[in-house]
Every structure is written in C-alpha cells, then in structure tokens.
mmCIF file of C-alpha atoms in Angstrom:
data_model
loop_
_atom_site.group_PDB
_atom_site.id
_atom_site.type_symbol
_atom_site.label_atom_id
_atom_site.label_comp_id
_atom_site.label_asym_id
_atom_site.label_seq_id
_atom_site.Cartn_x
_atom_site.Cartn_y
_atom_site.Cartn_z
ATOM 1 C CA UNK A 2 -84.074 54.286 65.651
ATOM 2 C CA UNK A 3 -83.036 56.773 63.006
ATOM 3 C CA UNK A 4 -79.399 57.580 62.601
ATOM 4 C CA UNK A 5 -77.936 60.937 61.709
ATOM 5 C CA UNK A 6 -79.963 62.491 58.933
ATOM 6 C CA UNK A 7 -78.714 64.958 56.387
ATOM 7 C CA UNK A 8 -80.502 66.747 53.609
ATOM 8 C CA UNK A 9 -80.331 67.326 50.843
ATOM 9 C CA UNK A 10 -78.179 64.395 49.755
ATOM 10 C CA UNK A 11 -77.159 66.239 46.613
ATOM 11 C CA UNK A 12 -77.104 69.972 46.024
ATOM 12 C CA UNK A 13 -76.189 71.830 42.858
ATOM 13 C CA UNK A 14 -75.514 75.540 43.022
ATOM 14 C CA UNK A 15 -74.176 78.121 40.636
ATOM 15 C CA UNK A 16 -71.295 80.325 41.661
ATOM 16 C CA UNK A 17 -72.486 83.140 43.894
ATOM 17 C CA UNK A 18 -75.546 81.339 45.225
ATOM 18 C CA UNK A 19 -76.092 80.203 48.785
ATOM 19 C CA UNK A 20 -76.001 76.604 49.990
ATOM 20 C CA UNK A 21 -77.802 75.401 53.111
ATOM 21 C CA UNK A 22 -77.020 71.963 54.452
ATOM 22 C CA UNK A 23 -79.094 70.430 57.232
ATOM 23 C CA UNK A 24 -78.251 67.849 59.844
ATOM 24 C CA UNK A 25 -80.488 66.172 62.390
ATOM 25 C CA UNK A 26 -78.450 64.310 65.015
ATOM 26 C CA UNK A 27 -79.311 60.930 66.397
ATOM 27 C CA UNK A 28 -81.944 60.916 69.099
ATOM 28 C CA UNK A 29 -80.389 61.745 72.429
ATOM 29 C CA UNK A 30 -77.254 63.281 70.910
ATOM 30 C CA UNK A 31 -76.473 66.839 71.853
ATOM 31 C CA UNK A 32 -73.162 67.312 70.030
ATOM 32 C CA UNK A 33 -72.897 67.977 66.306
ATOM 33 C CA UNK A 34 -69.762 68.068 64.171
ATOM 34 C CA UNK A 35 -69.383 69.095 60.542
ATOM 35 C CA UNK A 36 -66.615 67.695 58.330
ATOM 36 C CA UNK A 37 -65.735 68.276 54.704
ATOM 37 C CA UNK A 38 -64.194 65.759 52.324
ATOM 38 C CA UNK A 39 -62.522 66.938 49.167
ATOM 39 C CA UNK A 40 -61.861 64.399 46.383
ATOM 40 C CA UNK A 41 -59.101 61.910 47.245
ATOM 41 C CA UNK A 42 -58.775 63.369 50.728
ATOM 42 C CA UNK A 43 -59.742 62.382 54.231
ATOM 43 C CA UNK A 44 -62.405 64.168 56.186
ATOM 44 C CA UNK A 45 -61.437 67.543 57.608
ATOM 45 C CA UNK A 46 -63.065 69.016 60.698
ATOM 46 C CA UNK A 47 -64.957 72.256 60.250
ATOM 47 C CA UNK A 48 -67.046 73.056 63.322
ATOM 48 C CA UNK A 49 -68.350 71.574 66.563
ATOM 49 C CA UNK A 50 -71.649 72.727 68.050
ATOM 50 C CA UNK A 51 -73.893 72.023 70.961
ATOM 51 C CA UNK A 52 -77.423 73.347 71.221
ATOM 52 C CA UNK A 53 -77.298 77.120 70.679
ATOM 53 C CA UNK A 54 -73.515 77.194 71.062
ATOM 54 C CA UNK A 55 -70.536 77.030 68.753
ATOM 55 C CA UNK A 56 -67.839 75.235 70.717
ATOM 56 C CA UNK A 57 -65.027 75.005 68.170
ATOM 57 C CA UNK A 58 -65.017 76.572 64.721
ATOM 58 C CA UNK A 59 -61.289 76.333 64.136
ATOM 59 C CA UNK A 60 -61.780 74.423 60.879
ATOM 60 C CA UNK A 61 -64.235 76.847 59.318
ATOM 61 C CA UNK A 62 -63.084 79.168 56.548
ATOM 62 C CA UNK A 63 -63.096 82.715 57.837
ATOM 63 C CA UNK A 64 -65.493 84.024 55.254
ATOM 64 C CA UNK A 65 -68.760 82.841 53.691
ATOM 65 C CA UNK A 66 -69.205 79.848 56.014
ATOM 66 C CA UNK A 67 -71.377 79.781 59.110
ATOM 67 C CA UNK A 68 -73.042 77.144 61.243
ATOM 68 C CA UNK A 69 -75.759 76.996 63.840
ATOM 69 C CA UNK A 70 -77.533 74.453 65.999
ATOM 70 C CA UNK A 71 -80.696 76.088 67.311
ATOM 71 C CA UNK A 72 -82.660 75.001 70.333
ATOM 72 C CA UNK A 73 -85.265 73.504 68.043
ATOM 73 C CA UNK A 74 -84.600 71.992 64.654
ATOM 74 C CA UNK A 75 -81.597 70.723 62.765
ATOM 75 C CA UNK A 76 -78.081 72.049 62.620
ATOM 76 C CA UNK A 77 -77.456 74.202 59.538
ATOM 77 C CA UNK A 78 -74.202 74.699 57.661
ATOM 78 C CA UNK A 79 -74.538 77.743 55.456
ATOM 79 C CA UNK A 80 -72.202 78.683 52.623
ATOM 80 C CA UNK A 81 -72.741 82.074 51.074
ATOM 81 C CA UNK A 82 -71.599 83.059 47.594
ATOM 82 C CA UNK A 83 -70.377 79.581 46.758
ATOM 83 C CA UNK A 84 -67.312 79.077 44.574
ATOM 84 C CA UNK A 85 -66.206 76.000 42.640
ATOM 85 C CA UNK A 86 -63.708 75.133 45.359
ATOM 86 C CA UNK A 87 -66.603 74.563 47.762
ATOM 87 C CA UNK A 88 -67.599 71.472 45.788
ATOM 88 C CA UNK A 89 -67.148 68.606 48.219
ATOM 89 C CA UNK A 90 -68.962 66.108 50.379
ATOM 90 C CA UNK A 91 -70.089 67.585 53.679
ATOM 91 C CA UNK A 92 -70.655 65.175 56.530
ATOM 92 C CA UNK A 93 -72.355 65.736 59.821
ATOM 93 C CA UNK A 94 -71.641 63.592 62.869
ATOM 94 C CA UNK A 95 -73.275 63.480 66.264
ATOM 95 C CA UNK A 96 -72.362 62.115 69.646
ATOM 96 C CA UNK A 97 -74.003 62.005 73.041
ATOM 97 C CA UNK A 98 -72.901 64.058 75.995
ATOM 98 C CA UNK A 99 -69.587 62.654 77.170
ATOM 99 C CA UNK A 100 -69.821 61.206 80.668
ATOM 100 C CA UNK A 101 -66.238 60.643 81.652
ATOM 101 C CA UNK A 102 -65.347 58.562 78.651
ATOM 102 C CA UNK A 103 -64.794 58.960 74.951
ATOM 103 C CA UNK A 104 -67.986 58.974 72.920
ATOM 104 C CA UNK A 105 -68.066 57.740 69.352
ATOM 105 C CA UNK A 106 -69.169 60.099 66.611
ATOM 106 C CA UNK A 107 -71.763 58.680 64.254
ATOM 107 C CA UNK A 108 -71.947 60.069 60.753
ATOM 108 C CA UNK A 109 -74.769 60.933 58.438
ATOM 109 C CA UNK A 110 -74.827 60.011 54.739
ATOM 110 C CA UNK A 111 -73.460 63.389 53.684
ATOM 111 C CA UNK A 112 -74.475 66.164 51.317
ATOM 112 C CA UNK A 113 -72.639 66.290 48.033
ATOM 113 C CA UNK A 114 -72.356 69.881 46.924
ATOM 114 C CA UNK A 115 -71.534 70.660 43.328
ATOM 115 C CA UNK A 116 -70.879 74.245 42.353
ATOM 116 C CA UNK A 117 -71.185 74.958 38.655
ATOM 117 C CA UNK B 19 -49.179 68.895 58.899
ATOM 118 C CA UNK B 20 -50.822 65.492 58.805
ATOM 119 C CA UNK B 21 -51.119 64.065 62.278
ATOM 120 C CA UNK B 22 -52.696 60.812 61.100
ATOM 121 C CA UNK B 23 -51.221 59.076 58.085
ATOM 122 C CA UNK B 24 -52.377 56.161 56.024
ATOM 123 C CA UNK B 25 -49.578 55.610 53.573
ATOM 124 C CA UNK B 26 -51.220 52.936 51.463
ATOM 125 C CA UNK B 27 -53.938 54.396 49.246
ATOM 126 C CA UNK B 28 -55.127 50.943 48.248
ATOM 127 C CA UNK B 29 -54.931 47.283 49.182
ATOM 128 C CA UNK B 30 -56.178 44.223 47.344
ATOM 129 C CA UNK B 31 -56.634 40.813 48.996
ATOM 130 C CA UNK B 32 -58.287 37.521 48.202
ATOM 131 C CA UNK B 33 -61.493 36.493 49.891
ATOM 132 C CA UNK B 34 -60.785 34.451 53.008
ATOM 133 C CA UNK B 35 -57.321 35.899 53.541
ATOM 134 C CA UNK B 36 -56.262 38.493 56.077
ATOM 135 C CA UNK B 37 -56.440 42.223 55.336
ATOM 136 C CA UNK B 38 -54.047 44.460 57.250
ATOM 137 C CA UNK B 39 -54.564 48.200 57.097
ATOM 138 C CA UNK B 40 -51.963 50.456 58.637
ATOM 139 C CA UNK B 41 -52.039 53.865 60.249
ATOM 140 C CA UNK B 42 -49.308 56.049 61.736
ATOM 141 C CA UNK B 43 -49.695 59.111 63.894
ATOM 142 C CA UNK B 44 -47.372 61.888 64.966
ATOM 143 C CA UNK B 45 -49.206 63.448 67.914
ATOM 144 C CA UNK B 46 -48.144 61.657 71.094
ATOM 145 C CA UNK B 47 -51.095 63.254 72.916
ATOM 146 C CA UNK B 48 -53.582 61.078 71.043
ATOM 147 C CA UNK B 49 -55.031 58.571 73.483
ATOM 148 C CA UNK B 50 -57.906 57.080 71.523
ATOM 149 C CA UNK B 51 -58.209 55.825 67.981
ATOM 150 C CA UNK B 52 -61.078 54.837 65.755
ATOM 151 C CA UNK B 53 -61.505 53.052 62.460
ATOM 152 C CA UNK B 54 -64.316 53.967 60.132
ATOM 153 C CA UNK B 55 -65.437 52.185 57.003
ATOM 154 C CA UNK B 56 -66.910 54.097 54.096
ATOM 155 C CA UNK B 57 -68.790 52.916 51.044
ATOM 156 C CA UNK B 58 -69.142 55.213 48.021
ATOM 157 C CA UNK B 59 -71.854 57.846 48.369
ATOM 158 C CA UNK B 60 -72.384 56.987 52.039
ATOM 159 C CA UNK B 61 -71.153 58.401 55.310
ATOM 160 C CA UNK B 62 -68.386 56.785 57.369
ATOM 161 C CA UNK B 63 -69.548 53.933 59.583
ATOM 162 C CA UNK B 64 -67.866 53.342 62.913
ATOM 163 C CA UNK B 65 -66.056 50.018 62.991
ATOM 164 C CA UNK B 66 -63.867 49.660 66.040
ATOM 165 C CA UNK B 67 -61.881 51.759 68.482
ATOM 166 C CA UNK B 68 -58.998 51.393 70.883
ATOM 167 C CA UNK B 69 -57.851 53.313 73.912
ATOM 168 C CA UNK B 70 -54.149 53.949 74.423
ATOM 169 C CA UNK B 71 -54.245 51.973 77.656
ATOM 170 C CA UNK B 72 -54.722 48.846 75.541
ATOM 171 C CA UNK B 73 -52.644 47.326 72.794
ATOM 172 C CA UNK B 74 -55.379 45.229 71.229
ATOM 173 C CA UNK B 75 -59.128 45.323 70.780
ATOM 174 C CA UNK B 76 -61.128 42.645 69.018
ATOM 175 C CA UNK B 77 -64.653 42.594 67.660
ATOM 176 C CA UNK B 78 -65.574 39.581 65.596
ATOM 177 C CA UNK B 79 -63.501 39.520 62.422
ATOM 178 C CA UNK B 80 -61.948 42.906 63.219
ATOM 179 C CA UNK B 81 -58.951 43.452 65.472
ATOM 180 C CA UNK B 82 -57.084 46.677 66.045
ATOM 181 C CA UNK B 83 -53.524 46.661 67.353
ATOM 182 C CA UNK B 84 -51.816 49.667 68.870
ATOM 183 C CA UNK B 85 -48.061 50.128 69.204
ATOM 184 C CA UNK B 86 -47.615 53.352 71.160
ATOM 185 C CA UNK B 87 -43.840 53.383 71.029
ATOM 186 C CA UNK B 88 -43.946 53.245 67.235
ATOM 187 C CA UNK B 89 -47.016 55.504 67.026
ATOM 188 C CA UNK B 90 -48.591 52.901 64.814
ATOM 189 C CA UNK B 91 -51.875 51.077 64.685
ATOM 190 C CA UNK B 92 -53.257 48.475 62.366
ATOM 191 C CA UNK B 93 -56.630 46.994 61.571
ATOM 192 C CA UNK B 94 -56.784 43.289 60.830
ATOM 193 C CA UNK B 95 -59.763 41.764 59.077
ATOM 194 C CA UNK B 96 -59.881 38.002 59.004
ATOM 195 C CA UNK B 97 -61.280 36.326 57.060
ATOM 196 C CA UNK B 98 -61.806 39.065 54.498
ATOM 197 C CA UNK B 99 -65.084 39.091 52.611
ATOM 198 C CA UNK B 100 -66.096 40.863 49.372
ATOM 199 C CA UNK B 101 -68.500 43.016 51.391
ATOM 200 C CA UNK B 102 -65.516 44.421 53.251
ATOM 201 C CA UNK B 103 -64.487 46.248 50.088
ATOM 202 C CA UNK B 104 -64.612 49.918 51.078
ATOM 203 C CA UNK B 105 -62.395 52.820 52.087
ATOM 204 C CA UNK B 106 -61.096 52.549 55.642
ATOM 205 C CA UNK B 107 -60.228 55.644 57.630
ATOM 206 C CA UNK B 108 -58.134 55.832 60.741
ATOM 207 C CA UNK B 109 -59.023 58.729 63.072
ATOM 208 C CA UNK B 110 -58.115 60.184 66.441
ATOM 209 C CA UNK B 111 -59.890 62.787 68.590
ATOM 210 C CA UNK B 112 -57.908 65.825 69.607
ATOM 211 C CA UNK B 113 -57.464 66.860 73.198
ATOM 212 C CA UNK B 114 -58.805 69.977 74.777
ATOM 213 C CA UNK B 115 -62.484 69.229 75.008
ATOM 214 C CA UNK B 116 -63.421 69.586 71.370
ATOM 215 C CA UNK B 117 -63.055 65.893 70.538
ATOM 216 C CA UNK B 118 -62.865 66.819 66.869
ATOM 217 C CA UNK B 119 -61.556 63.924 64.832
ATOM 218 C CA UNK B 120 -58.381 64.026 62.777
ATOM 219 C CA UNK B 121 -58.582 61.599 59.866
ATOM 220 C CA UNK B 122 -56.078 59.862 57.672
ATOM 221 C CA UNK B 123 -56.620 59.965 53.920
ATOM 222 C CA UNK B 124 -57.975 56.455 53.862
ATOM 223 C CA UNK B 125 -57.054 53.111 52.341
ATOM 224 C CA UNK B 126 -59.263 51.583 49.680
ATOM 225 C CA UNK B 127 -59.617 47.869 50.350
ATOM 226 C CA UNK B 128 -60.702 45.548 47.576
ATOM 227 C CA UNK B 129 -61.506 41.954 48.485
ATOM 228 C CA UNK B 130 -61.579 39.752 45.415
ATOM 229 C CA UNK B 131 -63.874 36.714 45.321
#
C-alpha cells in the first residue's frame, strides 16, 4: 500500500529554468494539496486540487507558478523561470473524499528544489 | 498573521521523561487540530488529532489536550524515547471547504538517552 509519492526527491535548477514537481496521491485519494516549506519555517499552503479542477489556489504566487491534476497521471506543480527564492522543500499531501467528517492529509516525502 | 503559533523552537528532554509540546491559535473558527512529526529530509507524518468537541485524545504514548477557552493545545509524549526526536508541527484546517492546513513553525524535540 504505497503512500503519497513525489518525484524527483531533489531537483537542481539554474535561474530562469523550469521546475516540474510530480505527486501521485495515495490509492483512493482524490484530493491533492501542495505546500511549501522555506528554511526554519512551517509549511505554507499553496494549492488544493481535485481531479481536473483547481479548488483553491489562494496560496500560489500570482506569476510563474501553476498546478494541475489531470484525469490520468500525477499532479504537477510547475514553476517557470525559477529564481533563488524558489529554493525550498515542496510537499504534496492527499486525502480521501470527505464524507461528513474531517479527513487527514497524508504527506509525501517532498521535493527539495535548489535554484543556483 | 500567524494563526497557529508554536513559541518554543526547541525542547530537550531525557529518555523516559515526559515531553510537552505547546501550540496556541488565534482563529476561534478552528474546530479540528492535528499534530505531525517530521524527520529531516522526510515528509510530515500524521501523529494524532483532536476535534474541538473533545478536550483530550489519547493514542498510546501520545496525548493531545485542547483548552478552547485559552485557544491552546498541547501534545504530551510519555515516556519519551530517542526515536521521538524530530520536529513536531501543530496544524489546523481552515473552514470554507478547502480544508487547507495552517501550520505552526514547529518545535524541534530532542530526546537524550
């Protein structure tokens, strides 16, 4: 029973390049969340998706960042024209469809992005 | 504006003793709280949760206490073990259907043998 999977685990990019981070939710989970953790900080919400829908992107920077969760395949967090300030750990979490109660979010191991 | 606060960045305890990690919140609309444990280079692992209709929830060595009037919760680990050494995050889901989690900055627990 695989948990939330993320790849790559480590990603190095030069300024101006694109970064693509992938997340496969746990089996049976239809909700995906992306969080970012800067050094010495807690995790900060970025975006919440269900299959083919962005539900809440209130934590996403307005420019360069986008996310999708297609009908088939993993969720993708895409960062265009990366800058040094994008260096962080990016975590994906998934949860099942809520059925009248609070559902726990389960996290993947994260992708550590380093922008040179 | 930090809605969930963990004011102690670190805590050190002896093996076998009790560890108490604290968390305060400002948003009175929060009705559910979670604790996550995180090892370096790994993702957060769910530990225990509590609904606001309760004031205590226990799971083995871990107990979470909630004081709604003080907007305060605490995680007790007893007895503490060296393997408990990690960063502990307090979190709460927001209202409004998104269920996005708001996290504290974390407390690094070190359990000394």
